Amino acid sequence: MSQKTSLTSQTKPTYNVFIVSASSCNSLVLDSENIFKSLKNIKSNKAAGPDGISSTIISLAGPAIINGLENIFKRSFVTRTVPISWKRAKVTPIFKKGDRTDIANYRPISLLCIPSKLLEHQVCNIIDEHLSNSSLKSSSQWGFTKELSSEGILLKMTDTWKMNMDKGMIVGAIFIDFKKAFDSISHNILSLKLQAIGLSGNLHEWLMDYLKDRFQYTVVNDHPSNLDEVKYGVPQGSLLGPRLYTIYVNDLPNAITSGDSFMYADDTTLYCVGKNFDQVCSQLNNILEQLLLWSTRNKLCIHPVKSEVMILSKSGFIGPAPPICFGNNFINVVNNTTCLGLIIDNRLTWALHVDHVKKSFAQKVGALKRMKKLPVKALEEIYFKSIVPAVSYGIVVWGNCNYSIMESLNPIHARAARVIHQDKSLEELNWLPISYIYKRRLLLLMHDVLNDKILYAPFNLKLRNRPSRTGGLQVEIPRVNYKVGKESAQYRGPVIWNFIARLANFNVNIQKDSFKNILRKLSQNINSFSFEAPMIAMKDRDFVYF
């Protein structure tokens, strides 16, 4: 059992409240099979580190270098040190957003020696296994976790908000921007947090050696800068860096008692629910006070200009918002913001995001048109394996929009068909519309949730106590009051699942490959299904969609 306790020592910032693990992990055990798997999984497009050894060379060398690497890794574990040459990083600035002339808008990515990443991978496996077995990782943190995705947390977050809005509640959300989050981590505080969750002994010594005596440099016009010592932070671009960061902020949700939180790596969203506008604003200020206390104790800075507040309601509000402050700084109240690649508006209509998708979609199809001299098969592969996946990112989230908004993407889809197949229509080619992709993704999500294939399910589902008279085990459809509730995944999912279950009469526990085959056979039925029109089953009067 885990318990909360206050860790105190001579170090000033250690008056934080940490989650302490009763179990411990203190040994470094080398797994030879994992080294071989890591070598096989190296991507050929990975950039070389300061040693200049590319991933392609290491992949080609393969088994020939396993024994050498294993000896180095064993010595590193025995001495609890990391080779000095592997602590050098070549920093490459990656633009995030905003003004390109502002250096603060760039993320410094550390290019490390690839063999050092293979060593990190061994340690990551040990840490991940300990966190998983001890159930220490906060359920609010979705980043750097297997089976969890940015699409999943966006769906969980927005569907939670939609169902509260459907009840007539108002949601206040704070989108936090940590200033140089990875680069600001205090090694002293991190050391205490590592020990608090049970990472002690040899493992703890190795991790602290990994962090100390690190140097970095950058290259401009083929000229390297001087080496600069890194005294704070964890290297971005490493495998251990994200793990150490999530451990560092793992106690943040416990510090926010006035609201709830969603975290995906360093993207943090805090929210509260209230009956009226003033109540929500008061709660938001309380959340920011608690966040200020936590960030001060943990030596992390919040960017007050880039952080934003949004008030979500089904009806909107009139008048200026009361001041919402973080310390002595005001936080901007906005009507829309970008979170993990999706544009979220204060009524969750997804109209602004679909407009953004349309522009990107049109540009990509325009680029495809400039390649029309390529063979038709090549153009189709580019379109369906590159363009469509890029455009449909997050579609199970933003696809929960009005029918007309979704259908506005089809003219661009039809244009792509004409470009590839010389003016043939979607009907002639039997191409299904973009809305079909959304419905299929929603059905696959339903299958995963019903079969417990997702670590943190975006919503809960209940099977009906009795099977339908027309066949197929039905899922209970939640009661909703307004349109905003009907445009949620946890409402639409059971609706379309029940429709398909009636047609195919399959078992809920059906294997996923078999379920995909059923969806393939029923693709036209899925395509013709509408969430907009009332649908009443004639043979079973108790089955009503709307």
XYZ file of C-alpha atoms in Angstrom:
546
model
C 0.000 0.000 0.000
C 1.247 3.465 -0.834
C 0.914 6.297 1.612
C 1.556 10.028 1.693
C 4.305 11.355 3.893
C 6.363 14.497 4.192
C 10.034 14.014 3.406
C 12.264 16.455 5.197
C 16.009 16.905 5.217
C 18.644 19.608 5.138
C 17.808 20.465 1.521
C 15.525 23.501 1.385
C 12.866 22.453 -1.193
C 12.114 19.051 0.331
C 8.951 20.074 2.129
C 6.955 18.625 -0.768
C 4.448 15.859 -0.144
C 5.517 12.766 -2.084
C 3.910 9.430 -2.721
C 6.094 6.852 -0.968
C 6.256 3.273 -2.195
C 6.407 0.354 0.220
C 8.229 -1.698 -2.439
C 11.704 -0.892 -3.699
C 13.784 -1.456 -6.802
C 17.510 -1.163 -6.187
C 19.295 -3.580 -8.519
C 20.544 -3.233 -12.091
C 20.004 -6.475 -13.985
C 21.136 -6.722 -17.603
C 18.854 -8.549 -20.026
C 20.836 -9.787 -23.051
C 17.663 -10.500 -25.043
C 16.529 -6.896 -24.605
C 19.809 -5.659 -26.091
C 19.173 -7.759 -29.205
C 15.552 -6.532 -29.415
C 16.692 -2.927 -29.035
C 19.178 -3.364 -31.877
C 16.477 -4.839 -34.127
C 14.071 -1.989 -33.369
C 16.477 0.866 -34.158
C 14.952 3.095 -36.829
C 17.211 3.841 -39.768
C 16.175 7.517 -39.869
C 17.486 8.301 -36.365
C 20.086 11.080 -36.420
C 23.614 10.296 -35.295
C 24.876 11.655 -31.985
C 28.168 13.416 -31.213
C 30.107 10.229 -32.053
C 28.891 10.384 -35.676
C 27.823 6.714 -35.683
C 24.530 6.468 -37.542
C 21.654 4.143 -36.686
C 22.055 2.480 -40.097
C 25.625 1.385 -39.304
C 24.601 0.035 -35.893
C 21.639 -1.834 -37.396
C 23.862 -3.393 -40.073
C 26.479 -4.371 -37.491
C 23.751 -6.064 -35.463
C 24.908 -9.291 -33.740
C 28.585 -8.471 -34.338
C 28.529 -5.719 -31.686
C 26.216 -7.322 -29.119
C 29.042 -8.844 -27.060
C 30.922 -5.535 -26.986
C 27.836 -3.587 -25.950
C 26.948 -6.156 -23.306
C 30.408 -5.839 -21.728
C 30.149 -2.024 -21.643
C 26.635 -2.191 -20.166
C 27.732 -4.677 -17.489
C 30.652 -2.485 -16.468
C 28.347 0.542 -16.340
C 25.945 -1.325 -14.046
C 28.710 -2.717 -11.801
C 30.454 0.666 -11.373
C 27.094 2.531 -11.371
C 28.494 5.081 -13.823
C 27.775 6.141 -17.388
C 30.674 6.542 -19.872
C 31.712 10.206 -20.019
C 31.640 10.290 -23.834
C 27.974 9.240 -23.724
C 27.099 12.263 -21.592
C 27.793 14.661 -24.465
C 24.770 15.944 -26.364
C 24.440 17.793 -29.633
C 21.471 20.130 -29.253
C 19.131 20.803 -32.163
C 16.408 23.482 -31.721
C 12.964 22.353 -32.919
C 10.360 25.080 -33.540
C 7.126 24.653 -31.545
C 4.803 27.593 -32.258
C 4.611 31.375 -32.154
C 7.230 33.864 -33.283
C 10.129 32.107 -35.047
C 12.497 34.896 -34.014
C 11.856 34.210 -30.317
C 14.302 31.621 -29.005
C 11.834 30.675 -26.261
C 9.572 29.133 -28.930
C 12.102 26.400 -29.738
C 12.450 23.033 -28.019
C 16.088 21.938 -27.521
C 16.343 18.290 -28.615
C 19.490 16.486 -27.463
C 21.041 14.163 -30.040
C 22.802 11.458 -28.035
C 25.071 8.589 -29.011
C 22.887 5.699 -30.130
C 24.730 3.106 -27.957
C 23.904 5.259 -24.918
C 20.209 5.053 -25.847
C 20.484 1.263 -25.952
C 21.867 1.402 -22.411
C 19.057 3.745 -21.356
C 16.539 1.301 -22.782
C 17.717 -1.375 -20.330
C 17.198 0.992 -17.387
C 13.834 2.183 -18.735
C 12.557 -1.406 -18.741
C 13.520 -1.767 -15.056
C 11.810 1.530 -14.103
C 8.667 0.852 -16.168
C 8.249 -2.592 -14.647
C 8.616 -1.211 -11.112
C 6.123 1.613 -11.684
C 3.647 -0.795 -13.275
C 3.932 -3.514 -10.617
C 3.653 -0.982 -7.780
C 0.850 1.047 -9.442
C 2.742 4.237 -8.610
C 2.179 6.211 -11.783
C -0.637 8.760 -11.561
C -3.702 7.896 -13.624
C -3.729 11.541 -14.742
C -0.466 11.025 -16.669
C -1.015 9.510 -20.125
C 2.383 10.332 -21.629
C 5.173 7.800 -22.214
C 2.902 4.877 -21.327
C 2.207 1.849 -23.498
C -1.349 1.540 -24.862
C -2.058 5.214 -24.104
C -2.137 7.928 -26.754
C -2.675 11.645 -27.147
C -5.901 10.834 -29.013
C -7.113 8.814 -26.022
C -6.526 11.546 -23.461
C -8.174 14.143 -25.710
C -11.252 11.931 -26.002
C -11.376 11.262 -22.260
C -10.973 14.961 -21.498
C -13.472 16.409 -23.987
C -16.082 13.700 -23.414
C -15.911 14.334 -19.657
C -16.485 18.008 -20.330
C -19.331 17.341 -22.772
C -21.271 15.173 -20.347
C -20.924 17.828 -17.632
C -22.115 20.493 -20.078
C -25.060 18.261 -20.988
C -26.067 18.343 -17.298
C -26.151 22.134 -17.451
C -22.829 22.556 -15.675
C -20.056 24.972 -16.627
C -16.493 23.733 -17.090
C -13.414 25.845 -16.461
C -10.172 24.583 -18.017
C -6.609 25.835 -17.580
C -4.090 24.894 -20.245
C -0.730 25.098 -18.504
C 2.500 25.922 -20.300
C 5.564 25.026 -18.228
C 8.539 27.206 -19.098
C 11.368 24.872 -20.235
C 9.884 22.033 -18.199
C 12.435 19.338 -19.060
C 15.340 21.768 -18.673
C 14.270 23.095 -15.258
C 14.132 19.900 -13.216
C 16.096 20.115 -9.975
C 18.380 17.098 -9.553
C 18.165 17.343 -5.745
C 14.373 17.195 -5.711
C 14.360 14.474 -8.375
C 16.737 12.406 -6.236
C 14.287 12.540 -3.312
C 11.332 11.654 -5.533
C 13.197 8.688 -7.014
C 13.881 7.366 -3.519
C 10.285 8.047 -2.453
C 8.911 5.712 -5.144
C 11.405 2.997 -4.259
C 14.190 3.563 -6.814
C 17.130 3.197 -4.437
C 20.493 1.511 -4.014
C 22.535 0.767 -7.139
C 19.777 1.935 -9.477
C 19.499 5.301 -7.732
C 23.288 5.783 -7.817
C 23.379 4.993 -11.526
C 20.550 7.430 -12.287
C 22.201 10.267 -10.381
C 25.503 9.593 -12.187
C 23.569 9.670 -15.462
C 22.401 13.211 -14.648
C 25.688 14.707 -13.428
C 28.670 15.895 -15.508
C 26.558 16.238 -18.636
C 27.628 18.703 -21.343
C 25.970 19.932 -24.492
C 26.798 21.974 -27.553
C 25.095 23.135 -30.728
C 26.267 23.466 -34.331
C 25.730 26.506 -36.575
C 26.989 26.426 -40.174
C 29.043 23.300 -39.396
C 30.829 25.074 -36.521
C 30.299 23.568 -33.028
C 29.911 25.831 -30.028
C 31.804 25.416 -26.780
C 30.686 22.696 -24.374
C 28.258 23.969 -21.749
C 27.650 22.039 -18.526
C 24.071 20.974 -17.804
C 23.354 21.451 -14.091
C 19.563 21.218 -14.243
C 17.021 19.257 -16.205
C 16.864 15.981 -18.083
C 17.917 15.626 -21.737
C 15.087 15.899 -24.240
C 15.606 13.344 -26.980
C 16.732 10.680 -24.515
C 14.699 7.671 -23.366
C 15.237 8.254 -19.657
C 14.414 11.984 -19.778
C 10.633 11.508 -20.242
C 10.501 8.831 -17.517
C 12.325 11.025 -15.046
C 10.087 13.977 -15.899
C 6.885 11.986 -15.292
C 8.269 10.850 -11.916
C 9.080 14.491 -11.090
C 5.512 15.708 -11.760
C 3.771 12.535 -10.586
C 2.550 14.227 -7.395
C 1.069 17.279 -9.165
C -2.516 15.860 -9.332
C -2.398 15.240 -5.552
C -1.493 18.898 -4.977
C -4.550 20.164 -6.910
C -7.512 19.545 -4.609
C -9.861 22.116 -6.169
C -10.091 20.380 -9.531
C -8.982 17.486 -11.706
C -6.095 17.123 -14.134
C -5.040 15.556 -17.415
C -1.344 15.283 -18.251
C 0.378 14.137 -21.421
C 4.128 14.562 -20.826
C 4.574 18.299 -20.138
C 1.160 19.238 -21.575
C -0.967 19.769 -18.478
C -4.652 20.640 -18.359
C -6.436 21.379 -15.082
C -10.201 21.775 -14.910
C -13.125 22.256 -12.559
C -16.907 22.040 -12.844
C -19.407 24.446 -11.331
C -23.060 25.466 -11.434
C -22.415 29.041 -12.515
C -19.762 31.244 -14.049
C -18.644 32.977 -10.833
C -18.270 29.675 -8.998
C -16.071 28.276 -11.772
C -13.843 31.366 -11.847
C -13.402 31.164 -8.073
C -12.388 27.506 -8.352
C -9.947 28.317 -11.155
C -8.221 30.887 -8.952
C -7.990 28.297 -6.166
C -6.441 25.808 -8.577
C -3.885 28.379 -9.704
C -2.988 29.173 -6.084
C -2.326 25.483 -5.444
C -0.381 25.226 -8.697
C 1.749 28.228 -7.728
C 2.595 26.600 -4.391
C 3.486 23.275 -6.052
C 5.557 24.863 -8.840
C 7.466 27.050 -6.334
C 8.331 24.059 -4.196
C 9.391 22.033 -7.226
C 11.270 24.887 -8.919
C 9.222 24.765 -12.122
C 8.039 27.978 -13.777
C 4.646 28.500 -15.387
C 4.531 30.729 -18.477
C 1.623 33.109 -17.646
C 1.451 34.524 -21.191
C 1.303 31.143 -22.946
C -0.981 29.533 -20.351
C -4.692 30.015 -21.084
C -8.098 29.646 -19.443
C -11.260 28.608 -21.272
C -14.827 28.559 -19.927
C -16.925 25.845 -21.594
C -20.720 25.842 -21.548
C -23.500 24.893 -23.943
C -24.982 28.385 -23.921
C -22.022 30.724 -23.480
C -21.966 33.703 -21.156
C -22.308 37.481 -21.311
C -19.950 40.010 -19.795
C -16.278 40.171 -18.932
C -14.687 37.364 -16.949
C -13.506 38.063 -13.398
C -9.704 38.285 -13.173
C -8.031 34.890 -13.113
C -4.496 35.178 -11.764
C -1.384 33.129 -11.349
C 0.532 34.969 -8.657
C 0.775 38.588 -9.834
C 0.051 37.719 -13.475
C -3.302 37.590 -15.239
C -4.133 34.505 -17.306
C -5.837 35.145 -20.650
C -9.395 33.844 -21.025
C -9.833 32.532 -24.586
C -12.645 31.093 -26.691
C -10.430 28.458 -28.320
C -6.996 26.960 -27.870
C -4.775 24.254 -29.316
C -4.161 21.185 -27.169
C -2.115 18.193 -28.386
C -2.703 19.138 -32.006
C -6.461 19.749 -31.836
C -8.211 23.127 -31.766
C -10.713 23.089 -28.903
C -13.469 25.727 -28.808
C -15.530 26.702 -25.774
C -18.641 24.834 -26.993
C -16.793 21.766 -28.284
C -18.327 22.060 -31.742
C -14.964 21.261 -33.447
C -15.864 23.682 -36.256
C -12.552 25.578 -35.960
C -10.516 22.384 -35.948
C -12.298 20.992 -39.012
C -11.617 24.301 -40.820
C -7.933 23.825 -39.966
C -8.068 20.208 -41.196
C -9.681 21.334 -44.460
C -6.857 23.790 -45.162
C -4.207 21.180 -44.445
C -6.125 18.559 -46.441
C -6.425 20.872 -49.468
C -2.707 21.680 -49.380
C -1.787 17.994 -49.287
C -4.119 17.159 -52.178
C -2.605 20.107 -54.076
C 0.836 18.599 -53.551
C -0.542 15.254 -54.736
C -1.759 16.929 -57.919
C 1.790 18.044 -58.670
C 2.797 14.363 -58.534
C 0.058 13.134 -60.914
C 2.612 11.792 -63.416
C 3.391 9.007 -60.958
C 1.623 5.638 -61.459
C -1.923 5.443 -60.102
C -0.939 2.756 -57.588
C 1.848 4.948 -56.206
C -0.500 7.932 -55.888
C -3.077 5.823 -54.061
C -0.429 4.584 -51.616
C 0.726 8.139 -50.929
C -2.847 9.260 -50.390
C -4.131 6.443 -48.182
C -0.919 5.723 -46.264
C 0.332 9.264 -45.759
C -2.271 11.978 -46.424
C -5.416 10.333 -44.994
C -3.746 9.226 -41.697
C -2.329 12.736 -41.227
C -5.706 14.357 -41.864
C -7.622 11.885 -39.687
C -5.444 12.341 -36.591
C -7.785 12.584 -33.623
C -10.866 11.894 -35.757
C -12.483 9.799 -33.009
C -12.393 13.041 -30.967
C -13.306 15.789 -33.441
C -15.530 13.440 -35.455
C -18.112 13.921 -32.679
C -19.290 17.044 -34.451
C -22.298 18.114 -36.466
C -22.995 16.091 -39.642
C -22.605 19.116 -41.928
C -19.218 19.970 -40.417
C -17.919 16.438 -41.055
C -19.343 16.336 -44.577
C -17.480 19.545 -45.501
C -14.318 17.391 -45.853
C -15.776 15.221 -48.615
C -15.336 17.685 -51.518
C -11.571 17.610 -50.891
C -11.700 13.812 -50.635
C -13.545 13.742 -53.978
C -10.924 16.078 -55.478
C -8.202 13.612 -54.485
C -10.136 10.827 -56.240
C -10.286 12.907 -59.434
C -6.584 13.717 -59.246
C -5.562 10.065 -58.859
C -8.111 8.453 -61.198
C -8.604 11.133 -63.862
C -11.939 12.704 -62.957
C -13.659 9.619 -61.556
C -16.118 10.167 -58.704
C -16.113 8.628 -55.229
C -19.111 6.453 -56.187
C -17.393 5.092 -59.302
C -14.321 4.158 -57.271
C -16.308 2.824 -54.276
C -14.338 5.157 -52.009
C -16.063 5.656 -48.684
C -16.326 9.206 -47.247
C -14.194 10.572 -44.410
C -17.124 10.104 -42.004
C -16.762 6.325 -42.462
C -13.244 6.498 -40.991
C -14.707 8.169 -37.898
C -17.472 5.580 -37.467
C -15.056 2.677 -37.934
C -12.584 4.146 -35.402
C -15.439 4.639 -32.950
C -16.527 1.006 -33.315
C -12.958 -0.243 -32.810
C -12.694 1.944 -29.718
C -15.927 0.431 -28.396
C -14.472 -3.052 -28.912
C -11.314 -2.120 -27.000
C -13.254 -0.598 -24.087
C -15.661 -3.539 -23.823
C -12.746 -5.986 -23.802
C -10.578 -3.996 -21.341
C -7.872 -3.411 -23.958
C -7.242 0.170 -22.796
C -5.358 1.004 -19.606
C -7.482 4.099 -18.850
C -10.768 3.788 -20.733
C -12.115 7.136 -22.019
C -15.585 6.204 -20.743
C -17.431 3.419 -18.939
C -19.791 1.027 -20.690
C -22.485 -1.282 -19.336
C -24.059 -4.234 -21.121
C -27.819 -4.571 -21.005
C -29.107 -7.195 -18.580
C -31.032 -8.987 -21.280
C -30.150 -9.616 -24.924
C -32.130 -7.941 -27.659
C -34.998 -9.957 -29.210
C -33.496 -9.327 -32.645
C -30.052 -10.643 -31.616
C -26.765 -9.092 -30.587
C -25.798 -8.156 -27.046
C -26.648 -4.501 -26.545
C -24.783 -1.759 -24.670
C -26.675 0.658 -22.447
C -27.017 4.102 -23.996
C -26.483 6.904 -21.457
C -29.295 9.382 -20.963
C -28.525 12.828 -22.327
C -30.453 16.078 -22.275
C -29.047 18.233 -25.051
C -27.284 18.122 -28.366
C -23.870 18.470 -26.731
C -24.455 15.127 -24.986
C -25.590 13.443 -28.192
C -22.360 14.601 -29.842
C -20.179 12.703 -27.376
C -18.338 9.448 -28.018
C -19.830 7.768 -24.961
C -23.305 8.372 -26.391
C -22.606 7.780 -30.067
C -20.412 4.724 -29.419
C -23.187 2.554 -27.892
C -25.647 3.812 -30.521
C -23.610 2.633 -33.500
C -22.388 -0.493 -31.651
C -25.971 -1.612 -31.033
C -26.813 -0.981 -34.682
C -23.940 -3.201 -35.883
C -24.593 -5.838 -33.193
C -28.150 -6.207 -34.478
C -26.949 -6.739 -38.029
C -24.132 -9.196 -37.290
C -25.225 -10.748 -33.954
C -21.622 -11.208 -32.729
C -20.265 -11.835 -29.246
C -18.816 -8.891 -27.317
C -15.615 -10.882 -26.738
C -15.028 -11.430 -30.445
C -11.363 -11.271 -31.484
C -10.363 -7.914 -32.940
C -9.306 -9.328 -36.330
C -12.660 -11.070 -36.666
C -14.424 -7.870 -35.636
C -12.537 -5.951 -38.327
C -13.692 -8.516 -40.898
C -17.291 -7.922 -39.819
C -16.834 -4.164 -40.178
C -15.372 -4.703 -43.636
C -18.403 -6.720 -44.730
C -20.791 -4.152 -43.267
C -18.899 -1.103 -44.556
C -21.867 0.120 -46.624
C -24.230 -0.250 -43.653
C -21.806 1.675 -41.446
C -21.450 4.363 -44.091
C -25.214 4.831 -44.439
C -25.739 4.970 -40.671
C -26.609 8.453 -39.419
C -26.365 9.880 -35.917
C -28.625 12.759 -36.941
C -31.877 11.064 -37.979
C -34.131 9.356 -35.409
C -33.878 5.582 -35.679
C -36.438 3.236 -34.108
C -36.186 -0.516 -34.423
C -39.529 -1.749 -35.730
C -39.237 -5.257 -34.246
C -38.126 -4.133 -30.829
C -39.969 -1.053 -29.653
C -37.853 -0.653 -26.519
C -34.787 0.032 -28.648
C -34.808 3.744 -29.394
C -31.731 5.735 -30.396
C -33.098 9.208 -29.827
